[in-house]
GROMACS .gro file of C-alpha atoms in nm:
model
  161
    1UNK     CA    1   2.506   0.679   1.016
    2UNK     CA    2   2.208   0.449   0.979
    3UNK     CA    3   2.151   0.299   0.635
    4UNK     CA    4   1.801   0.357   0.488
    5UNK     CA    5   1.576   0.058   0.414
    6UNK     CA    6   1.433   0.234   0.108
    7UNK     CA    7   1.368   0.577  -0.039
    8UNK     CA    8   1.063   0.705  -0.226
    9UNK     CA    9   1.025   1.002  -0.459
   10UNK     CA   10   0.714   1.128  -0.640
   11UNK     CA   11   0.658   1.022  -1.000
   12UNK     CA   12   0.739   1.360  -1.160
   13UNK     CA   13   0.563   1.311  -1.494
   14UNK     CA   14   0.234   1.232  -1.320
   15UNK     CA   15   0.270   1.497  -1.049
   16UNK     CA   16   0.350   1.790  -1.278
   17UNK     CA   17   0.051   1.756  -1.516
   18UNK     CA   18  -0.211   1.873  -1.259
   19UNK     CA   19   0.022   2.162  -1.179
   20UNK     CA   20   0.033   2.266  -1.543
   21UNK     CA   21  -0.347   2.248  -1.564
   22UNK     CA   22  -0.377   2.456  -1.245
   23UNK     CA   23  -0.117   2.700  -1.381
   24UNK     CA   24  -0.312   2.740  -1.704
   25UNK     CA   25  -0.635   2.800  -1.512
   26UNK     CA   26  -0.462   3.049  -1.279
   27UNK     CA   27  -0.301   3.217  -1.581
   28UNK     CA   28  -0.635   3.244  -1.764
   29UNK     CA   29  -0.802   3.398  -1.458
   30UNK     CA   30  -0.519   3.651  -1.423
   31UNK     CA   31  -0.548   3.732  -1.796
   32UNK     CA   32  -0.918   3.807  -1.757
   33UNK     CA   33  -0.843   4.033  -1.460
   34UNK     CA   34  -0.541   4.211  -1.611
   35UNK     CA   35  -0.703   4.249  -1.956
   36UNK     CA   36  -0.951   4.498  -1.811
   37UNK     CA   37  -0.676   4.688  -1.628
   38UNK     CA   38  -0.378   4.696  -1.865
   39UNK     CA   39  -0.492   4.550  -2.196
   40UNK     CA   40  -0.443   4.225  -2.382
   41UNK     CA   41  -0.070   4.254  -2.456
   42UNK     CA   42   0.037   4.322  -2.099
   43UNK     CA   43  -0.228   4.085  -1.965
   44UNK     CA   44  -0.070   3.805  -2.169
   45UNK     CA   45   0.274   3.897  -2.036
   46UNK     CA   46   0.158   3.902  -1.673
   47UNK     CA   47  -0.042   3.580  -1.702
   48UNK     CA   48   0.250   3.404  -1.876
   49UNK     CA   49   0.490   3.511  -1.600
   50UNK     CA   50   0.245   3.390  -1.333
   51UNK     CA   51   0.211   3.055  -1.512
   52UNK     CA   52   0.588   3.007  -1.523
   53UNK     CA   53   0.624   3.100  -1.156
   54UNK     CA   54   0.350   2.861  -1.038
   55UNK     CA   55   0.479   2.567  -1.244
   56UNK     CA   56   0.845   2.636  -1.159
   57UNK     CA   57   0.791   2.645  -0.782
   58UNK     CA   58   0.573   2.334  -0.785
   59UNK     CA   59   0.823   2.147  -1.002
   60UNK     CA   60   1.115   2.242  -0.778
   61UNK     CA   61   0.920   2.142  -0.468
   62UNK     CA   62   0.836   1.802  -0.618
   63UNK     CA   63   1.191   1.752  -0.742
   64UNK     CA   64   1.329   1.805  -0.391
   65UNK     CA   65   1.068   1.587  -0.219
   66UNK     CA   66   1.201   1.264  -0.070
   67UNK     CA   67   1.076   1.003   0.177
   68UNK     CA   68   1.341   0.793   0.351
   69UNK     CA   69   1.250   0.490   0.562
   70UNK     CA   70   1.476   0.352   0.833
   71UNK     CA   71   1.422   0.068   1.084
   72UNK     CA   72   1.256   0.288   1.349
   73UNK     CA   73   1.153   0.608   1.169
   74UNK     CA   74   1.064   0.780   0.842
   75UNK     CA   75   1.214   1.110   0.727
   76UNK     CA   76   1.042   1.349   0.492
   77UNK     CA   77   1.211   1.629   0.298
   78UNK     CA   78   1.044   1.885   0.076
   79UNK     CA   79   1.083   2.241  -0.033
   80UNK     CA   80   1.269   2.470  -0.260
   81UNK     CA   81   1.283   2.810  -0.094
   82UNK     CA   82   1.158   2.691   0.243
   83UNK     CA   83   1.296   2.351   0.336
   84UNK     CA   84   1.086   2.121   0.554
   85UNK     CA   85   1.234   1.817   0.723
   86UNK     CA   86   1.014   1.593   0.934
   87UNK     CA   87   1.099   1.277   1.130
   88UNK     CA   88   0.823   1.043   1.235
   89UNK     CA   89   0.889   0.749   1.467
   90UNK     CA   90   0.697   0.437   1.367
   91UNK     CA   91   0.571   0.404   1.725
   92UNK     CA   92   0.386   0.736   1.676
   93UNK     CA   93   0.206   0.629   1.359
   94UNK     CA   94  -0.153   0.525   1.430
   95UNK     CA   95  -0.267   0.446   1.076
   96UNK     CA   96  -0.143   0.400   0.721
   97UNK     CA   97  -0.391   0.504   0.449
   98UNK     CA   98  -0.366   0.438   0.076
   99UNK     CA   99  -0.564   0.672  -0.150
  100UNK     CA  100  -0.590   0.646  -0.528
  101UNK     CA  101  -0.774   0.925  -0.706
  102UNK     CA  102  -0.905   0.889  -1.059
  103UNK     CA  103  -0.587   1.063  -1.174
  104UNK     CA  104  -0.373   0.819  -0.975
  105UNK     CA  105  -0.554   0.516  -1.115
  106UNK     CA  106  -0.501   0.643  -1.470
  107UNK     CA  107  -0.125   0.657  -1.414
  108UNK     CA  108  -0.087   0.373  -1.160
  109UNK     CA  109   0.025   0.598  -0.875
  110UNK     CA  110  -0.118   0.672  -0.532
  111UNK     CA  111  -0.088   0.864  -0.207
  112UNK     CA  112   0.005   0.696   0.120
  113UNK     CA  113  -0.066   0.888   0.439
  114UNK     CA  114   0.112   0.799   0.760
  115UNK     CA  115  -0.127   0.923   1.026
  116UNK     CA  116  -0.002   1.022   1.371
  117UNK     CA  117  -0.190   1.121   1.683
  118UNK     CA  118  -0.283   1.489   1.688
  119UNK     CA  119  -0.245   1.550   1.318
  120UNK     CA  120  -0.483   1.747   1.103
  121UNK     CA  121  -0.511   1.610   0.752
  122UNK     CA  122  -0.666   1.825   0.481
  123UNK     CA  123  -0.747   1.528   0.261
  124UNK     CA  124  -0.389   1.448   0.163
  125UNK     CA  125  -0.412   1.677  -0.140
  126UNK     CA  126  -0.130   1.895  -0.262
  127UNK     CA  127  -0.165   2.255  -0.159
  128UNK     CA  128  -0.051   2.576  -0.327
  129UNK     CA  129   0.310   2.547  -0.449
  130UNK     CA  130   0.313   2.181  -0.351
  131UNK     CA  131   0.271   2.175   0.025
  132UNK     CA  132   0.142   1.839   0.139
  133UNK     CA  133  -0.104   2.010   0.378
  134UNK     CA  134  -0.023   1.790   0.675
  135UNK     CA  135  -0.025   1.988   0.998
  136UNK     CA  136   0.092   1.853   1.330
  137UNK     CA  137   0.216   1.501   1.272
  138UNK     CA  138   0.193   1.270   0.979
  139UNK     CA  139   0.337   1.241   0.632
  140UNK     CA  140   0.156   1.241   0.299
  141UNK     CA  141   0.355   1.050   0.036
  142UNK     CA  142   0.213   1.161  -0.299
  143UNK     CA  143   0.239   1.030  -0.658
  144UNK     CA  144   0.411   0.704  -0.563
  145UNK     CA  145   0.457   0.432  -0.824
  146UNK     CA  146   0.333   0.082  -0.736
  147UNK     CA  147   0.128   0.218  -0.444
  148UNK     CA  148  -0.024  -0.118  -0.347
  149UNK     CA  149   0.317  -0.283  -0.309
  150UNK     CA  150   0.461   0.016  -0.123
  151UNK     CA  151   0.155   0.029   0.104
  152UNK     CA  152   0.190  -0.339   0.195
  153UNK     CA  153   0.562  -0.300   0.261
  154UNK     CA  154   0.513   0.008   0.480
  155UNK     CA  155   0.224  -0.158   0.666
  156UNK     CA  156   0.446  -0.455   0.748
  157UNK     CA  157   0.726  -0.222   0.853
  158UNK     CA  158   0.485  -0.038   1.082
  159UNK     CA  159   0.313  -0.362   1.188
  160UNK     CA  160  -0.025  -0.207   1.102
  161UNK     CA  161  -0.293  -0.396   0.908
   0.00000   0.00000   0.00000
């Protein structure tokens, strides 16, 4: 069994806050819709349940997300109900991109995208219930602490830069 060079996990405190905000927005929209159909009391119950479900699934997805780097490849694990495992050989990676949103800069985190040939990237943003929205090849490493240092290390590992 090959020993990993290093392992990355998302910074949970930073990653969960946008999920809570999205959950509150989603919950408020469902309250407006259900209020007209079933009244305020049941609308509050339904919207509260939807909020808990959205936040719970996103939290569990983030908690189980892991990026493991070896000498020749990177492995990516995510998921709670549906488990996704992806291996990417370094020889297949065509680019390494560091992105820091306003949110990331506030909390000193960032997203590093390992781009491979033939991949479709939807901006590297987290999708519904936490999917990294990378189709085809590639890995989007979100909410990473010390993103500049990690980016430099990965670039050297990949011999890109």
